[in-house]
mmCIF file of C-alpha atoms in Angstrom:
data_model
loop_
_atom_site.group_PDB
_atom_site.id
_atom_site.type_symbol
_atom_site.label_atom_id
_atom_site.label_comp_id
_atom_site.label_asym_id
_atom_site.label_seq_id
_atom_site.Cartn_x
_atom_site.Cartn_y
_atom_site.Cartn_z
ATOM 1 C CA UNK A 4 0.000 0.000 0.000
ATOM 2 C CA UNK A 5 1.232 3.502 -0.739
ATOM 3 C CA UNK A 6 0.496 6.774 0.979
ATOM 4 C CA UNK A 7 -0.734 9.793 -0.884
ATOM 5 C CA UNK A 8 1.615 12.768 -1.048
ATOM 6 C CA UNK A 9 0.323 16.050 0.397
ATOM 7 C CA UNK A 10 2.980 18.187 -1.285
ATOM 8 C CA UNK A 11 2.142 20.204 -4.375
ATOM 9 C CA UNK A 12 4.016 19.364 -7.544
ATOM 10 C CA UNK A 13 7.264 21.362 -7.902
ATOM 11 C CA UNK A 14 7.034 24.451 -10.118
ATOM 12 C CA UNK A 15 3.404 23.949 -10.986
ATOM 13 C CA UNK A 16 1.776 26.632 -8.839
ATOM 14 C CA UNK A 17 4.636 29.107 -8.227
ATOM 15 C CA UNK A 18 5.788 30.251 -4.826
ATOM 16 C CA UNK A 19 3.456 30.182 -1.888
ATOM 17 C CA UNK A 20 2.562 33.485 -0.224
ATOM 18 C CA UNK A 21 4.490 32.416 2.907
ATOM 19 C CA UNK A 22 7.723 32.054 0.926
ATOM 20 C CA UNK A 23 7.276 35.538 -0.587
ATOM 21 C CA UNK A 24 6.602 37.044 2.838
ATOM 22 C CA UNK A 25 9.637 35.284 4.331
ATOM 23 C CA UNK A 26 11.889 36.602 1.576
ATOM 24 C CA UNK A 27 10.523 40.143 1.962
ATOM 25 C CA UNK A 28 11.064 40.035 5.722
ATOM 26 C CA UNK A 29 14.632 38.817 5.258
ATOM 27 C CA UNK A 30 15.425 41.647 2.837
ATOM 28 C CA UNK A 31 13.821 44.310 5.051
ATOM 29 C CA UNK A 32 15.606 42.906 8.124
ATOM 30 C CA UNK A 33 18.975 42.927 6.353
ATOM 31 C CA UNK A 34 18.515 46.534 5.199
ATOM 32 C CA UNK A 35 17.463 47.700 8.681
ATOM 33 C CA UNK A 36 20.363 45.837 10.314
ATOM 34 C CA UNK A 37 22.849 47.441 7.904
ATOM 35 C CA UNK A 38 21.367 50.904 8.568
ATOM 36 C CA UNK A 39 21.528 50.395 12.338
ATOM 37 C CA UNK A 40 25.120 49.173 12.144
ATOM 38 C CA UNK A 41 26.077 52.211 10.065
ATOM 39 C CA UNK A 42 24.362 54.574 12.501
ATOM 40 C CA UNK A 43 26.075 53.033 15.536
ATOM 41 C CA UNK A 44 29.423 53.221 13.746
ATOM 42 C CA UNK A 45 28.895 56.866 12.835
ATOM 43 C CA UNK A 46 27.965 57.876 16.390
ATOM 44 C CA UNK A 47 30.854 55.836 17.807
ATOM 45 C CA UNK A 48 33.369 57.460 15.476
ATOM 46 C CA UNK A 49 32.199 60.979 16.274
ATOM 47 C CA UNK A 50 32.152 60.274 20.009
ATOM 48 C CA UNK A 51 35.730 58.964 20.031
ATOM 49 C CA UNK A 52 37.307 61.081 17.304
ATOM 50 C CA UNK A 53 35.785 64.386 18.351
ATOM 51 C CA UNK A 54 36.642 64.065 22.058
ATOM 52 C CA UNK A 55 39.692 66.296 22.190
ATOM 53 C CA UNK A 56 39.325 67.234 25.858
ATOM 54 C CA UNK A 57 38.241 65.181 28.856
ATOM 55 C CA UNK A 58 38.517 65.553 32.597
ATOM 56 C CA UNK A 59 37.644 64.016 35.927
ATOM 57 C CA UNK A 60 37.134 65.269 39.453
ATOM 58 C CA UNK A 61 39.921 63.898 41.646
ATOM 59 C CA UNK A 62 38.644 65.392 44.897
ATOM 60 C CA UNK A 63 36.698 68.335 46.271
ATOM 61 C CA UNK A 64 36.569 70.278 49.526
ATOM 62 C CA UNK A 65 33.224 71.909 50.366
ATOM 63 C CA UNK A 66 33.085 75.232 52.161
ATOM 64 C CA UNK A 67 30.474 77.807 53.202
ATOM 65 C CA UNK A 68 30.798 80.074 50.160
ATOM 66 C CA UNK A 69 32.790 77.954 47.716
ATOM 67 C CA UNK A 70 33.938 74.453 46.800
ATOM 68 C CA UNK A 71 37.570 73.686 45.992
ATOM 69 C CA UNK A 72 37.615 71.176 43.089
ATOM 70 C CA UNK A 73 40.733 69.265 42.008
ATOM 71 C CA UNK A 74 40.401 68.549 38.267
ATOM 72 C CA UNK A 75 42.618 66.414 36.068
ATOM 73 C CA UNK A 76 42.220 67.461 32.428
ATOM 74 C CA UNK A 77 43.526 65.540 29.406
ATOM 75 C CA UNK A 78 43.530 67.197 25.994
ATOM 76 C CA UNK A 79 45.336 67.331 22.686
ATOM 77 C CA UNK A 80 48.369 69.624 22.518
ATOM 78 C CA UNK A 81 47.351 73.110 21.454
ATOM 79 C CA UNK A 82 43.642 72.463 22.019
ATOM 80 C CA UNK A 83 41.754 75.081 23.993
ATOM 81 C CA UNK A 84 38.596 74.257 25.880
ATOM 82 C CA UNK A 85 36.552 74.535 29.019
ATOM 83 C CA UNK A 86 34.970 72.242 31.577
ATOM 84 C CA UNK A 87 31.692 72.912 33.380
ATOM 85 C CA UNK A 88 31.503 72.093 37.096
ATOM 86 C CA UNK A 89 28.506 72.404 39.402
ATOM 87 C CA UNK A 90 27.798 72.024 43.101
ATOM 88 C CA UNK A 91 24.592 71.063 44.858
ATOM 89 C CA UNK A 92 23.332 71.675 48.379
ATOM 90 C CA UNK A 93 22.315 68.885 50.707
ATOM 91 C CA UNK A 94 18.690 69.130 49.503
ATOM 92 C CA UNK A 95 19.759 68.688 45.838
ATOM 93 C CA UNK A 96 19.381 72.325 44.758
ATOM 94 C CA UNK A 97 22.125 73.678 42.522
ATOM 95 C CA UNK A 98 24.130 76.294 44.428
ATOM 96 C CA UNK A 99 26.969 76.915 41.979
ATOM 97 C CA UNK A 100 27.980 76.364 38.363
ATOM 98 C CA UNK A 101 30.972 77.665 36.430
ATOM 99 C CA UNK A 102 33.094 77.071 33.333
ATOM 100 C CA UNK A 103 36.857 76.770 33.752
ATOM 101 C CA UNK A 104 39.124 77.330 30.713
ATOM 102 C CA UNK A 105 42.135 75.176 29.899
ATOM 103 C CA UNK A 106 44.506 76.597 27.284
ATOM 104 C CA UNK A 107 48.060 75.929 26.202
ATOM 105 C CA UNK A 108 50.163 73.099 24.850
ATOM 106 C CA UNK A 109 50.109 70.822 27.905
ATOM 107 C CA UNK A 110 48.292 67.517 27.309
ATOM 108 C CA UNK A 111 47.635 66.808 31.001
ATOM 109 C CA UNK A 112 46.678 69.500 33.491
ATOM 110 C CA UNK A 113 46.185 69.041 37.249
ATOM 111 C CA UNK A 114 44.462 72.103 38.643
ATOM 112 C CA UNK A 115 42.524 73.074 41.757
ATOM 113 C CA UNK A 116 39.724 75.497 40.879
ATOM 114 C CA UNK A 117 37.389 77.430 43.163
ATOM 115 C CA UNK A 118 33.675 77.185 42.470
ATOM 116 C CA UNK A 119 31.796 79.993 44.230
ATOM 117 C CA UNK A 120 28.447 78.925 45.692
ATOM 118 C CA UNK A 121 25.349 80.792 46.921
ATOM 119 C CA UNK A 122 25.065 78.548 49.993
ATOM 120 C CA UNK A 123 27.120 75.648 51.378
ATOM 121 C CA UNK A 124 27.681 73.064 48.640
ATOM 122 C CA UNK A 125 28.025 69.372 49.437
ATOM 123 C CA UNK A 126 28.998 68.034 46.005
ATOM 124 C CA UNK A 127 31.211 68.834 43.038
ATOM 125 C CA UNK A 128 30.116 67.357 39.717
ATOM 126 C CA UNK A 129 31.827 67.602 36.346
ATOM 127 C CA UNK A 130 29.074 68.177 33.772
ATOM 128 C CA UNK A 131 31.329 67.988 30.718
ATOM 129 C CA UNK A 132 34.196 69.444 28.728
ATOM 130 C CA UNK A 133 34.112 71.108 25.316
ATOM 131 C CA UNK A 134 36.629 72.487 22.867
ATOM 132 C CA UNK A 135 36.528 76.072 21.781
#
């Protein structure tokens, strides 16, 4: 005894709609994946290549009318820029914010800066550094 085949004859009816949908989804997925990869690469390049100045807060000493902030700045030789530092009170309110410039040919600068505050500050936070 033989069993009847449930498959359609090859090439007789063309592709099924599921095969067309699968192929379309694969093409759309490949295009979107390539676009996402390109976008991530572009943002990554600009983040790394354009960062000509960076810094970190080494320590800080709070006071009644100011906060002494020890910054370590790393930059390209000849690049001028500034770093923005802020201080907050115990309740979280911002009590001081200032930009500090870093010029010259040195590639590493250790500097203690004074951030004046409107009331006693309990923190010192580096918000970012920019060239220019």
